[in-house]
Structure formats: C-alpha cells, structure tokens
XYZ file of C-alpha atoms in Angstrom:
259
model
C 110.317 104.428 97.482
C 113.892 104.092 95.373
C 113.839 104.376 91.263
C 115.527 100.784 90.656
C 112.399 99.631 93.628
C 109.394 101.371 91.267
C 111.137 99.310 88.479
C 110.993 95.220 90.257
C 107.330 96.465 91.154
C 106.810 97.228 88.586
C 108.650 93.873 86.501
C 106.484 92.012 89.776
C 103.030 90.061 87.997
C 100.006 90.741 89.614
C 98.202 88.115 87.769
C 100.650 84.867 87.752
C 99.494 81.309 86.081
C 101.319 78.210 86.432
C 100.936 75.551 84.619
C 96.929 75.592 84.512
C 95.189 73.355 83.041
C 91.693 71.213 83.005
C 91.097 68.150 81.335
C 87.865 67.391 81.006
C 87.702 63.200 81.436
C 90.959 62.711 81.096
C 91.307 64.903 77.472
C 92.920 68.371 78.364
C 90.491 71.421 77.692
C 93.274 74.099 78.806
C 97.543 72.450 79.169
C 100.673 73.725 81.300
C 99.371 77.860 80.899
C 102.379 79.333 82.829
C 102.869 83.371 82.457
C 102.567 86.637 83.868
C 100.816 90.085 83.776
C 102.246 92.677 86.030
C 99.724 95.589 86.738
C 98.002 98.446 84.213
C 99.399 96.539 81.670
C 97.147 94.894 78.554
C 96.363 91.054 77.900
C 94.982 90.739 74.336
C 94.346 86.778 74.109
C 94.481 85.150 70.406
C 94.121 82.211 68.315
C 91.035 80.492 66.775
C 88.137 78.885 67.636
C 88.274 75.881 70.211
C 92.745 77.353 71.250
C 90.906 77.665 75.012
C 91.346 81.389 74.984
C 87.313 81.087 77.670
C 88.255 78.607 79.170
C 91.734 79.808 80.237
C 89.670 82.870 81.603
C 86.982 80.629 82.751
C 90.044 79.539 84.792
C 91.022 82.920 86.021
C 88.058 83.983 87.159
C 87.018 80.910 89.033
C 84.042 79.681 86.899
C 85.921 76.162 85.615
C 88.237 74.792 89.121
C 91.065 73.959 87.302
C 92.387 70.550 87.149
C 95.964 71.481 87.245
C 98.135 74.622 88.776
C 97.634 77.639 90.866
C 96.193 81.622 89.885
C 97.987 83.472 92.280
C 96.721 87.698 92.621
C 98.610 89.888 95.203
C 100.261 86.395 95.556
C 97.411 85.624 96.760
C 97.416 81.682 95.770
C 93.398 82.390 95.072
C 92.839 78.380 92.701
C 89.747 77.529 94.785
C 88.618 79.989 95.810
C 85.052 80.549 94.288
C 84.127 83.633 91.661
C 82.385 85.627 94.743
C 84.852 85.523 95.888
C 87.788 86.765 93.317
C 85.692 89.164 92.980
C 86.371 90.631 95.912
C 89.927 90.016 95.121
C 89.359 92.899 92.397
C 89.322 90.414 89.500
C 85.959 91.272 86.662
C 84.759 89.235 83.722
C 82.216 90.238 81.319
C 81.451 87.513 79.004
C 80.749 86.521 75.759
C 77.332 86.918 75.171
C 75.372 89.157 76.700
C 73.126 88.093 80.485
C 71.921 92.003 80.893
C 67.163 91.975 82.051
C 65.910 92.811 78.771
C 63.171 95.233 80.210
C 65.369 96.458 83.087
C 66.923 99.818 82.682
C 70.618 100.841 82.320
C 70.274 103.132 84.965
C 68.417 99.843 87.280
C 71.405 97.244 86.067
C 74.109 99.471 86.983
C 72.336 100.342 90.553
C 72.185 96.130 90.928
C 75.335 96.315 89.947
C 76.755 98.705 92.647
C 74.574 97.622 94.967
C 76.365 93.793 94.333
C 79.713 95.408 94.986
C 78.752 97.375 98.154
C 78.453 93.345 99.447
C 75.464 90.934 101.199
C 74.697 94.110 104.300
C 73.653 96.419 101.593
C 69.671 96.213 101.245
C 67.175 95.291 99.517
C 65.261 98.672 101.190
C 68.722 100.880 99.340
C 68.742 98.734 95.992
C 64.421 100.359 95.835
C 65.395 103.723 97.799
C 68.825 103.559 95.234
C 69.910 106.885 96.448
C 73.173 105.717 98.711
C 74.773 104.730 94.569
C 73.422 107.859 92.604
C 76.594 109.636 92.824
C 78.480 106.119 91.186
C 76.227 104.899 88.804
C 76.012 108.279 87.489
C 79.699 108.377 87.207
C 79.998 104.972 85.721
C 77.235 106.358 82.932
C 78.969 109.239 82.085
C 82.501 106.955 81.196
C 80.744 104.683 80.061
C 78.156 107.432 77.619
C 75.622 105.853 78.299
C 74.222 108.627 80.441
C 71.482 109.266 77.740
C 70.599 106.294 78.105
C 69.883 105.699 81.925
C 66.498 104.878 81.956
C 67.133 102.756 78.472
C 65.340 99.188 78.468
C 67.946 97.161 77.645
C 66.020 96.001 75.108
C 66.187 98.958 73.002
C 70.001 99.473 73.462
C 72.544 98.482 69.900
C 75.159 95.550 70.713
C 77.463 98.088 71.375
C 75.445 99.973 73.746
C 75.011 96.768 75.138
C 78.627 95.705 75.644
C 78.751 99.522 76.647
C 76.328 98.492 79.825
C 78.090 94.730 80.469
C 81.502 97.595 80.979
C 79.602 99.607 83.144
C 78.029 97.236 85.914
C 81.380 95.672 85.473
C 83.373 98.682 86.699
C 81.057 100.188 89.143
C 82.610 97.316 90.936
C 85.954 99.293 90.890
C 87.612 96.398 89.377
C 91.948 95.983 89.350
C 92.010 93.553 86.951
C 89.134 92.801 84.384
C 88.615 89.708 81.776
C 87.466 91.094 78.651
C 85.755 88.064 76.576
C 85.573 88.952 73.060
C 83.992 92.041 73.487
C 83.421 93.193 69.657
C 82.055 90.675 68.548
C 78.088 91.722 67.244
C 79.371 94.699 67.258
C 78.404 96.940 64.061
C 81.560 98.705 62.706
C 80.461 101.540 62.998
C 80.173 101.144 66.799
C 83.557 99.596 66.939
C 85.914 102.529 67.238
C 84.096 103.866 70.306
C 83.567 101.252 72.111
C 88.069 100.162 71.118
C 88.320 104.002 72.649
C 86.320 102.961 75.770
C 88.379 100.401 76.563
C 91.636 101.711 75.994
C 89.825 104.107 77.915
C 89.471 102.370 81.099
C 92.976 100.638 80.485
C 94.699 104.167 80.174
C 92.973 106.762 81.854
C 91.659 104.397 84.939
C 95.149 102.501 85.004
C 92.631 98.684 85.066
C 95.002 95.936 84.236
C 93.323 94.190 80.960
C 93.256 90.559 79.541
C 90.430 90.341 76.209
C 90.773 87.860 74.461
C 89.125 89.180 70.826
C 88.925 88.138 67.324
C 89.929 92.045 64.917
C 93.402 92.315 65.005
C 93.153 95.654 64.040
C 92.132 96.325 67.922
C 93.795 94.172 69.428
C 97.042 95.182 68.176
C 96.034 99.345 68.203
C 95.751 97.956 72.276
C 97.595 95.378 73.507
C 100.853 95.865 75.762
C 101.759 92.242 75.163
C 99.777 89.376 72.712
C 99.444 85.569 74.010
C 98.919 83.452 70.912
C 96.153 80.380 71.899
C 96.295 77.091 70.439
C 94.851 74.014 71.055
C 94.827 74.649 74.791
C 98.444 75.905 75.793
C 100.083 79.002 75.011
C 102.248 79.438 72.133
C 103.719 82.658 72.666
C 103.986 85.113 74.755
C 105.212 89.024 73.193
C 105.216 92.193 72.386
C 102.648 92.528 69.312
C 104.752 93.201 66.858
C 107.518 90.038 67.188
C 103.828 87.946 67.705
C 102.877 88.487 64.537
C 106.552 88.093 63.699
C 107.285 84.898 64.379
C 108.334 81.913 62.930
C 106.907 79.438 65.265
C 103.392 81.415 65.253
C 103.288 81.685 61.608
C 103.060 78.140 61.544
C 101.153 77.756 64.028
C 98.214 78.998 62.079
C 99.560 78.968 58.566
C 95.566 79.189 56.783
C 93.614 79.956 59.772
C 92.536 83.557 60.497
C 93.464 84.213 64.725
C-alpha cells in the first residue's frame, strides 16, 4: 500500500453514524447524530445526565432500534442487525450497571464469555471441561491484572476489579470496536489510575477502537483523540479535546452545568 493509500485508509471511518435518531412516542431522545470513527481512534462522549450518551450507545450496539438514520460498520449497514450480529462483526459493549454473577468466579466469567464468542456450536460439555479456553482465559486475566483473582467470586471483588472483569469478559471475544459506558462510575479514587491505565493499554497496545462515555474529565482528556459533546440528544461538537474545551458554543451550552 502506498503512503497516500495508507493515509486514505486511515481517514476512512470504520464506524459511521448517519442522521441516527431514536424517538419515544414522538419525543426525540437522540436526534440527527452523524459522525465517523476511524480505526484505532479513541472518541470520548461527554455531556450532562440526560444528554443522550447512553441512548446513543444503545443505538450503536443494537440494544435499541433506531427510529431514523443508519449505523454502518466497514461499509455494511447494521441498522437492523441485532446485538449478537453486531458482536460477531466485532462490536463490544460494557454498561453503566454491573451484570456479573455474584457467585461465579472471575475465571468462570471469562471462560463463559469465551464459549459464547466461539458461537452456538460450542457445547455445554466444552464449558464443563474448560480446557479449550484455558489459555484464552489466562491471557485475558493477565492483560486485565486479574490473574491473582481467578478463583475469586465476583461478589468479593472491589468495584474497580468488577470493572476490570467486565472488560476482561469483553476482551476475550476479541472485539475491534469497544464501547465503554462510564467505566469509572462508582470506582474509588485509589482505583481510577489503574483502570485508566488498563483502558489506555487496550486502546494503544491492543490497537482497539474505543468509544467511551465518562464524567471524569481528567481521565478523558488524557485518553481521547477526539471528544464528542452531546446536548439534548444531538451532537453539539466533535473535535480534539483542546478545541472542544475552547469552543464558545460548548461553553455556552454548559454554562453552569457540569460536563
């Protein structure tokens, strides 16, 4: 590939949203969102509660059906595709609220996720034997710094460790694009730096494309290539962190509000 071709490929969005919207009984929750995310890019989504950030992630991941617009991944329209179809295409997602099984160990969570990623042909017998996924589980637990907690039930983990486990469950499926919805929510101040370093490693070392909703601005500004500002369900701005923070429109919109 020539240098010019490589530059063009890098600039081509791997994920594209065009006029994406979702309404409930005629009331728009997300409206007219259009943007592209490039391969390997880190895009942070900010805005006050109710701005439409999580709703937008629900539309991208297939949790909610879009009322208008399209979601395109690698040029393929996934707007009508379900969650599992999008996951098979390499789209992964975490949520604001933990959905871990309290009595299941860390290793069991990751092993079950590995089985699910292997597809419907992976049998219950393979799950019981565990051997087919042993190396995958070990690698992911090492990556997420949870190897020493492999046999620990999820209920015994700190909140920060639970967030790491959610990321481990996601990573074992080898997603190309990762949507993180407020991964620092509820995490103690002492655990935030380690979790931030893990997210940075997933982005830079593993080369994953990351979209993240977060209220910790100090965390976001150190991670993001671009910042997307949501306001009343619309995309108000999308630019570099410095440009967004200096944008008068953004400042006016959030005068007296906490980002």
